[in-house]
Tab-separated table of C-alpha atoms in Angstrom:
chain	number	residue	atom	x	y	z
C	1	MET	CA	4.915	15.246	38.123
C	2	SER	CA	5.521	17.465	35.124
C	3	MET	CA	2.807	18.590	32.745
C	4	LYS	CA	4.033	16.361	29.938
C	5	SER	CA	4.165	13.127	31.878
C	6	LEU	CA	0.712	13.890	33.287
C	7	LEU	CA	-0.553	14.286	29.730
C	8	ASN	CA	1.147	11.033	28.709
C	9	THR	CA	-0.488	9.201	31.616
C	10	LEU	CA	-3.874	10.614	30.629
C	11	VAL	CA	-3.416	9.450	27.025
C	12	ILE	CA	-2.374	5.978	28.178
C	13	ILE	CA	-5.379	5.732	30.536
C	14	PHE	CA	-7.656	6.860	27.703
C	15	SER	CA	-6.164	4.239	25.349
C	16	ALA	CA	-6.439	1.467	27.930
C	17	THR	CA	-10.113	2.349	28.473
C	18	LEU	CA	-10.697	2.399	24.724
C	19	GLY	CA	-9.017	-0.998	24.325
C	20	ALA	CA	-10.984	-2.547	27.190
C	21	THR	CA	-14.242	-1.181	25.765
C	22	LEU	CA	-13.435	-2.508	22.289
C	23	ILE	CA	-12.594	-5.996	23.575
C	24	TRP	CA	-15.726	-6.003	25.743
C	25	ALA	CA	-17.794	-4.988	22.695
C	26	ILE	CA	-16.238	-7.751	20.583
C	27	LEU	CA	-16.936	-10.378	23.250
C	28	GLU	CA	-20.506	-9.163	23.812
C	29	LEU	CA	-21.317	-9.106	20.093
C	30	PRO	CA	-24.312	-11.433	19.513
C	31	LEU	CA	-23.015	-13.929	16.959
C	32	SER	CA	-26.461	-15.149	15.967
C	33	ASN	CA	-27.401	-11.717	14.600
C	34	HIS	CA	-24.548	-11.736	12.065
C	35	ILE	CA	-25.612	-11.168	8.503
C	36	HIS	CA	-24.409	-14.239	6.670
C	37	LEU	CA	-23.264	-12.741	3.402
C	38	SER	CA	-20.902	-15.653	2.841
C	39	GLY	CA	-23.896	-17.917	2.239
C	40	GLN	CA	-25.211	-15.619	-0.474
C	41	VAL	CA	-21.750	-15.438	-2.069
C	42	LEU	CA	-21.417	-19.232	-2.084
C	43	ALA	CA	-24.918	-19.624	-3.506
C	44	GLN	CA	-24.087	-17.326	-6.446
C	45	LEU	CA	-20.525	-18.606	-6.953
C	46	ASP	CA	-21.414	-20.672	-10.044
C	47	THR	CA	-22.416	-17.553	-11.971
C	48	THR	CA	-19.164	-15.641	-11.328
C	49	GLY	CA	-16.741	-17.488	-13.586
C	50	VAL	CA	-14.292	-18.182	-10.725
C	51	ARG	CA	-14.286	-20.778	-7.988
C	52	HIS	CA	-12.753	-18.802	-5.108
C	53	PRO	CA	-15.237	-16.635	-3.161
C	54	THR	CA	-12.767	-13.808	-2.362
C	55	THR	CA	-11.782	-13.421	-6.019
C	56	ALA	CA	-15.462	-13.501	-6.933
C	57	VAL	CA	-16.236	-10.707	-4.466
C	58	LEU	CA	-13.223	-8.623	-5.551
C	59	LEU	CA	-13.671	-8.791	-9.300
C	60	ASN	CA	-17.266	-9.741	-9.886
C	61	PHE	CA	-19.694	-8.734	-7.119
C	62	ARG	CA	-17.742	-5.630	-6.148
C	63	GLY	CA	-15.771	-5.040	-9.348
C	64	PHE	CA	-16.342	-1.282	-9.310
C	65	ASP	CA	-14.767	-1.180	-5.839
C	66	THR	CA	-11.567	-2.643	-7.260
C	67	LEU	CA	-11.761	-0.273	-10.233
C	68	LEU	CA	-11.886	2.724	-7.897
C	69	GLU	CA	-9.098	1.254	-5.779
C	70	VAL	CA	-6.753	1.203	-8.776
C	71	MET	CA	-7.600	4.865	-9.345
C	72	VAL	CA	-6.755	5.621	-5.698
C	73	LEU	CA	-3.389	3.924	-6.157
C	74	LEU	CA	-2.692	5.985	-9.272
C	75	LEU	CA	-3.622	9.167	-7.406
C	76	ALA	CA	-1.191	8.268	-4.623
C	77	LEU	CA	1.521	7.610	-7.227
C	78	LEU	CA	0.837	11.052	-8.734
C	79	GLY	CA	1.260	12.574	-5.287
C	80	VAL	CA	4.563	10.781	-4.721
C	81	LEU	CA	5.772	11.821	-8.201
C	82	ASP	CA	4.893	15.433	-7.452
C	83	GLN	CA	6.745	15.384	-4.140
C	84	THR	CA	9.896	13.750	-5.502
C	85	LYS	CA	10.106	16.220	-8.349
C	86	LYS	CA	10.451	19.131	-5.950
C	87	CYS	CA	12.909	17.361	-3.706
C	88	THR	CA	16.514	17.632	-4.808
C	89	GLN	CA	18.140	16.417	-1.615
C	90	LYS	CA	17.763	12.857	-0.478
C	91	ASN	CA	17.812	13.364	3.228
C	92	LEU	CA	15.905	10.537	4.815
C	93	SER	CA	17.268	7.670	2.750
C	94	ILE	CA	20.382	5.847	3.780
C	95	SER	CA	22.629	4.047	1.366
C	96	ILE	CA	23.586	0.493	2.101
C	97	ARG	CA	27.143	0.049	3.261
C	98	LEU	CA	28.055	-3.611	3.186
C	99	THR	CA	31.430	-5.269	2.999
C	100	GLN	CA	32.313	-6.809	-0.344
C	101	SER	CA	31.537	-10.426	0.596
C	102	TYR	CA	28.115	-9.581	2.055
C	103	PHE	CA	27.304	-7.440	-0.960
C	104	GLN	CA	28.214	-10.300	-3.326
C	105	THR	CA	25.886	-12.586	-1.354
C	106	LEU	CA	23.095	-10.024	-1.640
C	107	VAL	CA	23.638	-9.583	-5.375
C	108	TRP	CA	23.699	-13.318	-6.048
C	109	SER	CA	20.665	-14.060	-3.910
C	110	ALA	CA	18.826	-11.275	-5.731
C	111	ARG	CA	19.818	-12.781	-9.076
C	112	VAL	CA	18.586	-16.210	-8.022
C	113	LEU	CA	15.434	-15.007	-6.239
C	114	VAL	CA	14.046	-12.502	-8.732
C	115	PRO	CA	13.270	-15.020	-11.530
C	116	VAL	CA	11.659	-17.288	-8.909
C	117	MET	CA	9.594	-14.332	-7.655
C	118	VAL	CA	8.385	-13.570	-11.170
C	119	LEU	CA	7.364	-17.235	-11.497
C	120	VAL	CA	5.596	-17.100	-8.119
C	121	ALA	CA	3.738	-13.959	-9.247
C	122	GLY	CA	2.520	-15.778	-12.344
C	123	TYR	CA	1.507	-18.780	-10.222
C	124	LEU	CA	-0.403	-16.571	-7.740
C	125	LEU	CA	-2.207	-14.878	-10.616
C	126	ALA	CA	-3.203	-18.222	-12.135
C	127	VAL	CA	-4.395	-19.911	-8.922
C	128	GLY	CA	-6.503	-16.888	-7.877
C	129	GLU	CA	-9.351	-18.551	-9.721
C	130	TYR	CA	-9.771	-21.410	-7.247
C	131	GLN	CA	-7.637	-20.714	-4.149
C	132	PRO	CA	-6.202	-17.688	-2.285
C	133	GLY	CA	-4.195	-15.582	-4.710
C	134	GLY	CA	-4.900	-13.136	-7.477
C	135	ALA	CA	-3.778	-9.834	-8.913
C	136	PHE	CA	-2.937	-8.043	-5.662
C	137	GLN	CA	-0.795	-10.803	-4.199
C	138	ALA	CA	0.994	-11.317	-7.523
C	139	ALA	CA	1.603	-7.569	-7.847
C	140	ALA	CA	3.013	-7.424	-4.315
C	141	VAL	CA	5.493	-10.196	-5.155
C	142	LEU	CA	6.491	-8.422	-8.391
C	143	ALA	CA	7.002	-5.146	-6.529
C	144	ALA	CA	9.074	-6.952	-3.892
C	145	ALA	CA	11.278	-8.286	-6.699
C	146	GLY	CA	11.777	-4.719	-7.911
C	147	VAL	CA	12.688	-3.546	-4.412
C	148	LEU	CA	15.164	-6.414	-3.999
C	149	LEU	CA	16.815	-5.565	-7.335
C	150	ASN	CA	17.048	-1.922	-6.328
C	151	LEU	CA	18.525	-2.661	-2.901
C	152	SER	CA	21.185	-4.917	-4.398
C	153	GLY	CA	22.166	-2.189	-6.847
C	154	LEU	CA	21.150	-4.140	-9.963
C	155	PHE	CA	18.308	-1.813	-10.837
C	156	PRO	CA	18.466	1.996	-10.594
C	157	SER	CA	16.062	4.162	-8.604
C	158	TRP	CA	13.579	6.109	-10.652
C	159	ARG	CA	14.336	9.816	-10.766
C	160	GLU	CA	11.674	10.474	-13.359
C	161	LEU	CA	9.148	8.027	-14.750
C	162	SER	CA	9.808	7.218	-18.395
C	163	TRP	CA	6.868	7.067	-20.799
C	164	GLY	CA	7.071	3.296	-20.891
C	165	PHE	CA	6.641	3.074	-17.111
C	166	ARG	CA	3.862	5.646	-17.170
C	167	ALA	CA	2.037	3.621	-19.807
C	168	GLY	CA	2.619	0.434	-17.800
C	169	CYS	CA	1.200	2.019	-14.644
C	170	ILE	CA	-2.018	3.065	-16.355
C	171	PHE	CA	-2.326	-0.041	-18.591
C	172	GLY	CA	-4.230	-2.121	-16.014
C	173	LEU	CA	-6.735	0.640	-15.339
C	174	LEU	CA	-7.337	1.238	-19.054
C	175	LEU	CA	-7.859	-2.492	-19.630
C	176	PHE	CA	-10.280	-2.565	-16.693
C	177	LEU	CA	-12.190	0.438	-18.085
C	178	LEU	CA	-12.293	-1.159	-21.532
C	179	ILE	CA	-13.834	-4.332	-20.118
C	180	ALA	CA	-16.248	-2.239	-18.036
C	181	ALA	CA	-17.290	-0.495	-21.262
C	182	ILE	CA	-17.737	-3.852	-23.013
C	183	THR	CA	-19.927	-5.147	-20.171
C	184	LEU	CA	-21.944	-1.937	-20.345
C	185	PHE	CA	-22.429	-2.638	-24.041
C	186	LEU	CA	-23.353	-6.309	-23.487
C	187	SER	CA	-25.850	-5.648	-20.664
C	188	PRO	CA	-26.969	-2.019	-20.873
C	189	GLY	CA	-27.395	-0.112	-17.639
C	190	VAL	CA	-25.314	-2.381	-15.391
C	191	LEU	CA	-21.605	-1.707	-14.909
C	192	LEU	CA	-19.285	-4.728	-14.722
C	193	GLN	CA	-22.064	-7.291	-15.063
C	194	TYR	CA	-20.254	-10.050	-16.943
C	195	PRO	CA	-22.122	-12.519	-19.112
C	196	ILE	CA	-21.743	-15.936	-17.435
C	197	THR	CA	-19.907	-17.566	-20.333
C	198	LEU	CA	-17.290	-14.791	-20.603
C	199	ALA	CA	-16.915	-13.951	-16.897
C	200	GLY	CA	-13.894	-16.201	-16.260
C	201	MET	CA	-11.985	-14.832	-19.247
C	202	PHE	CA	-12.814	-11.191	-18.428
C	203	ILE	CA	-11.668	-11.627	-14.837
C	204	LEU	CA	-8.407	-13.268	-15.932
C	205	ILE	CA	-7.692	-10.445	-18.435
C	206	ILE	CA	-8.389	-7.777	-15.804
C	207	GLU	CA	-6.239	-9.571	-13.242
C	208	ALA	CA	-3.313	-9.974	-15.655
C	209	GLY	CA	-3.401	-6.262	-16.514
C	210	LEU	CA	-3.732	-5.306	-12.862
C	211	THR	CA	-0.799	-7.520	-11.853
C	212	LEU	CA	1.527	-5.699	-14.245
C	213	SER	CA	0.281	-2.211	-13.404
C	214	LEU	CA	-0.015	-2.671	-9.651
C	215	GLY	CA	3.429	-4.280	-9.584
C	216	LEU	CA	4.864	-1.207	-11.319
C	217	ILE	CA	2.916	1.212	-9.107
C	218	LEU	CA	3.850	-0.524	-5.853
C	219	ALA	CA	7.485	-0.803	-6.929
C	220	GLY	CA	7.321	2.863	-7.950
C	221	PHE	CA	6.341	3.872	-4.410
C	222	PHE	CA	9.680	2.472	-3.267
C	223	LEU	CA	11.870	3.197	-6.276
C	224	LEU	CA	10.779	6.825	-6.581
C	225	LEU	CA	11.586	7.490	-2.930
C	226	SER	CA	14.729	5.406	-2.588
C	227	ASP	CA	18.273	6.590	-2.994
C	228	GLU	CA	20.859	5.090	-5.299
C	229	VAL	CA	22.825	2.250	-3.775
C	230	ASN	CA	26.317	3.588	-3.449
C	231	ASN	CA	28.458	0.998	-5.160
C	232	LYS	CA	31.655	2.995	-4.954
C	233	GLU	CA	31.784	2.838	-1.187
C	234	VAL	CA	31.183	-0.883	-1.332
C	235	ASP	CA	34.143	-1.421	-3.604
C	236	GLU	CA	36.548	0.235	-1.190
F	1	MET	CA	-14.944	-17.076	24.264
F	2	THR	CA	-14.708	-18.820	20.940
F	3	GLY	CA	-11.298	-19.331	19.406
F	4	THR	CA	-11.842	-17.119	16.389
F	5	LEU	CA	-12.642	-14.052	18.481
F	6	ILE	CA	-9.039	-13.988	19.724
F	7	TYR	CA	-8.036	-12.465	16.354
F	8	ALA	CA	-10.525	-9.637	16.735
F	9	CYS	CA	-9.327	-9.017	20.307
F	10	VAL	CA	-5.674	-8.896	19.214
F	11	GLY	CA	-6.775	-6.517	16.457
F	12	ALA	CA	-8.378	-4.252	19.074
F	13	VAL	CA	-5.148	-4.281	21.119
F	14	LEU	CA	-3.096	-3.381	18.007
F	15	PHE	CA	-5.537	-0.585	17.167
F	16	VAL	CA	-5.201	0.883	20.654
F	17	CYS	CA	-1.389	0.635	20.513
F	18	GLY	CA	-1.517	2.522	17.212
F	19	VAL	CA	-3.784	5.242	18.616
F	20	THR	CA	-1.496	5.723	21.618
F	21	GLY	CA	1.575	5.950	19.376
F	22	LEU	CA	-0.139	8.386	17.041
F	23	ILE	CA	-0.914	10.732	19.931
F	24	LEU	CA	2.272	10.368	21.991
F	25	LEU	CA	5.108	10.125	19.455
F	26	PRO	CA	6.296	13.465	18.078
F	27	HIS	CA	8.412	12.140	15.172
F	28	LEU	CA	6.362	11.980	11.971
F	29	LEU	CA	7.956	8.741	10.774
F	30	ARG	CA	6.830	7.089	14.007
F	31	LYS	CA	3.374	8.592	13.570
F	32	VAL	CA	3.184	6.996	10.105
F	33	LEU	CA	4.246	3.646	11.599
F	34	ALA	CA	1.703	4.014	14.424
F	35	PHE	CA	-1.008	4.770	11.882
F	36	ASN	CA	-0.065	1.604	9.992
F	37	ILE	CA	-0.291	-0.457	13.185
F	38	MET	CA	-3.731	1.069	13.769
F	39	GLY	CA	-4.764	0.037	10.265
F	40	SER	CA	-3.441	-3.495	10.750
F	41	GLY	CA	-5.478	-3.752	13.946
F	42	ILE	CA	-8.632	-2.745	12.094
F	43	PHE	CA	-7.915	-5.269	9.317
F	44	LEU	CA	-7.390	-8.029	11.884
F	45	MET	CA	-10.645	-7.073	13.626
F	46	LEU	CA	-12.571	-7.146	10.341
F	47	VAL	CA	-11.214	-10.549	9.323
F	48	GLY	CA	-11.502	-11.953	12.838
F	49	LEU	CA	-15.130	-10.879	13.259
F	50	GLY	CA	-16.011	-12.132	9.788
F	51	GLN	CA	-14.870	-15.605	10.726
F	52	HIS	CA	-17.405	-17.773	12.502
F	53	ASP	CA	-17.847	-21.532	12.802
F	54	ASN	CA	-14.401	-21.771	11.142
F	55	ILE	CA	-15.874	-20.562	7.831
F	56	SER	CA	-14.289	-17.338	6.631
F	57	ASP	CA	-16.526	-14.695	5.156
F	58	PRO	CA	-15.139	-13.654	1.743
F	59	ILE	CA	-16.529	-10.108	1.914
F	60	PRO	CA	-14.416	-8.795	4.826
F	61	GLN	CA	-11.449	-10.613	3.267
F	62	ALA	CA	-11.913	-8.768	-0.029
F	63	MET	CA	-12.346	-5.485	1.864
F	64	VAL	CA	-9.151	-6.069	3.827
F	65	LEU	CA	-7.230	-7.041	0.676
F	66	THR	CA	-8.324	-3.743	-0.890
F	67	GLY	CA	-7.502	-1.928	2.334
F	68	ILE	CA	-3.981	-3.331	2.617
F	69	VAL	CA	-3.018	-2.173	-0.867
F	70	VAL	CA	-4.512	1.286	-0.306
F	71	ALA	CA	-2.718	1.474	3.071
F	72	VAL	CA	0.607	0.781	1.331
F	73	ALA	CA	-0.103	3.567	-1.158
F	74	ALA	CA	-1.139	5.986	1.579
F	75	THR	CA	2.014	5.153	3.551
F	76	ALA	CA	4.190	5.872	0.530
F	77	LEU	CA	2.449	9.209	0.015
F	78	ALA	CA	2.823	10.041	3.720
F	79	LEU	CA	6.541	9.200	3.576
F	80	ALA	CA	6.960	11.437	0.531
F	81	PHE	CA	5.290	14.263	2.455
F	82	VAL	CA	7.460	13.637	5.523
F	83	ARG	CA	10.572	13.757	3.365
F	84	ARG	CA	9.442	16.982	1.774
F	85	LEU	CA	8.809	18.498	5.200
F	86	PHE	CA	12.222	17.333	6.382
F	87	TYR	CA	13.771	18.942	3.311
F	88	LEU	CA	12.016	22.234	4.057
F	89	THR	CA	12.389	22.459	7.832
F	90	GLY	CA	15.198	20.071	8.737
F	91	LYS	CA	12.884	18.360	11.222
F	92	ALA	CA	10.459	15.498	10.770
F	93	GLN	CA	7.847	16.977	13.087
F	94	SER	CA	4.505	18.554	12.435
F	95	VAL	CA	4.660	22.307	11.877
F	96	ALA	CA	2.194	24.667	13.526
F	97	ASN	CA	3.074	27.709	11.446
F	98	LEU	CA	2.303	26.943	7.812
F	99	LYS	CA	3.104	30.459	6.605
F	100	SER	CA	6.757	30.098	7.558
F	101	LEU	CA	6.801	26.825	5.585
F	102	ASP	CA	5.625	28.611	2.434
F	103	GLN	CA	8.302	31.268	2.944
F	104	THR	CA	11.020	28.615	3.336
F	105	GLU	CA	9.804	26.921	0.167
F	106	GLU	CA	9.936	30.192	-1.782
F	107	LYS	CA	13.432	30.880	-0.459
F	108	LEU	CA	14.641	27.426	-1.486
F	109	ILE	CA	13.083	27.754	-4.932
F	110	THR	CA	14.740	31.129	-5.546
F	111	MET	CA	18.045	29.712	-4.259
F	112	GLU	CA	17.810	26.796	-6.676
F	113	ARG	CA	16.951	29.146	-9.540
F	114	ASN	CA	19.956	31.321	-8.718
F	115	LYS	CA	22.163	28.227	-8.687
F	116	GLU	CA	20.802	27.129	-12.068
F	117	GLY	CA	21.389	30.646	-13.391
F	118	ASP	CA	25.007	30.556	-12.165
F	119	ALA	CA	25.534	27.153	-13.722
F	120	SER	CA	24.196	28.253	-17.113
F	121	LYS	CA	26.550	31.247	-17.083
């Protein structure tokens, strides 16, 4: 047995042991000792301005967490922007080569689907108040629409972010910070502590801004790294 | 075994698969994929353990929602790095000698500058 396959076997044995230990730990976990945070969330739900517990946790109880998350996303976008600027060759991306009829199908389905996806994003944003949904899901759908448009050649890849896109990416964060500042003004000393009467409206404003910005950022991760769809080869 | 714990167990299996892939696979793109599978396993474990008596706990759900979006961002950044490395070395594998990488980068930059200089002439 060679050195490498011995090493591989060792790694696989190690992983199997780790997996068995993890599953054993999960099964042995005493359920009665769980801290029931969900009960506390449900008890306080009336004061949050929304009716869905996950949205309440994301944007009310742990609002600062979400605020920092948006900053993390922007940092990652900055990193991607920096890397693409240096890179002149597009080595890892492959252009789509489809025959004409398939390409037409792709283009038409994109044209039909994208307006529906924008509608779905709006719907997800609106229902986040009382059922699963919200800014992140809506933004993911928006970004997927952008990716679909790019793959079907209807929307160009981003070589350089224009000022409009840059402003759009940071808009959600600025809106969030503005509302955080307002809450700081309304109840001094506590960040993102919404007054009960305004909580619903504040959360909806933040979520709307985040949907737009996160949609742009998530789409940017793909569009900044993707290559142009080569239409000329399709036409042949 | 209660029914909800099956999710946590599947999450543990996914996590282990990811760890194995991360160690064994040399190609960086595969390492990024393995890391994502690892992350998915952890998310599934968090959500699965947070669910008891068929009532889902909103706090792990919010954490996982945050985690998924950050994982997407981290993956994009990792892919950008992999592409940069591929551009510099011609291979998508981790490099032991970082000094040689800096030298290659300098060479490429001077080459590009020379090209730009030729074009402007």
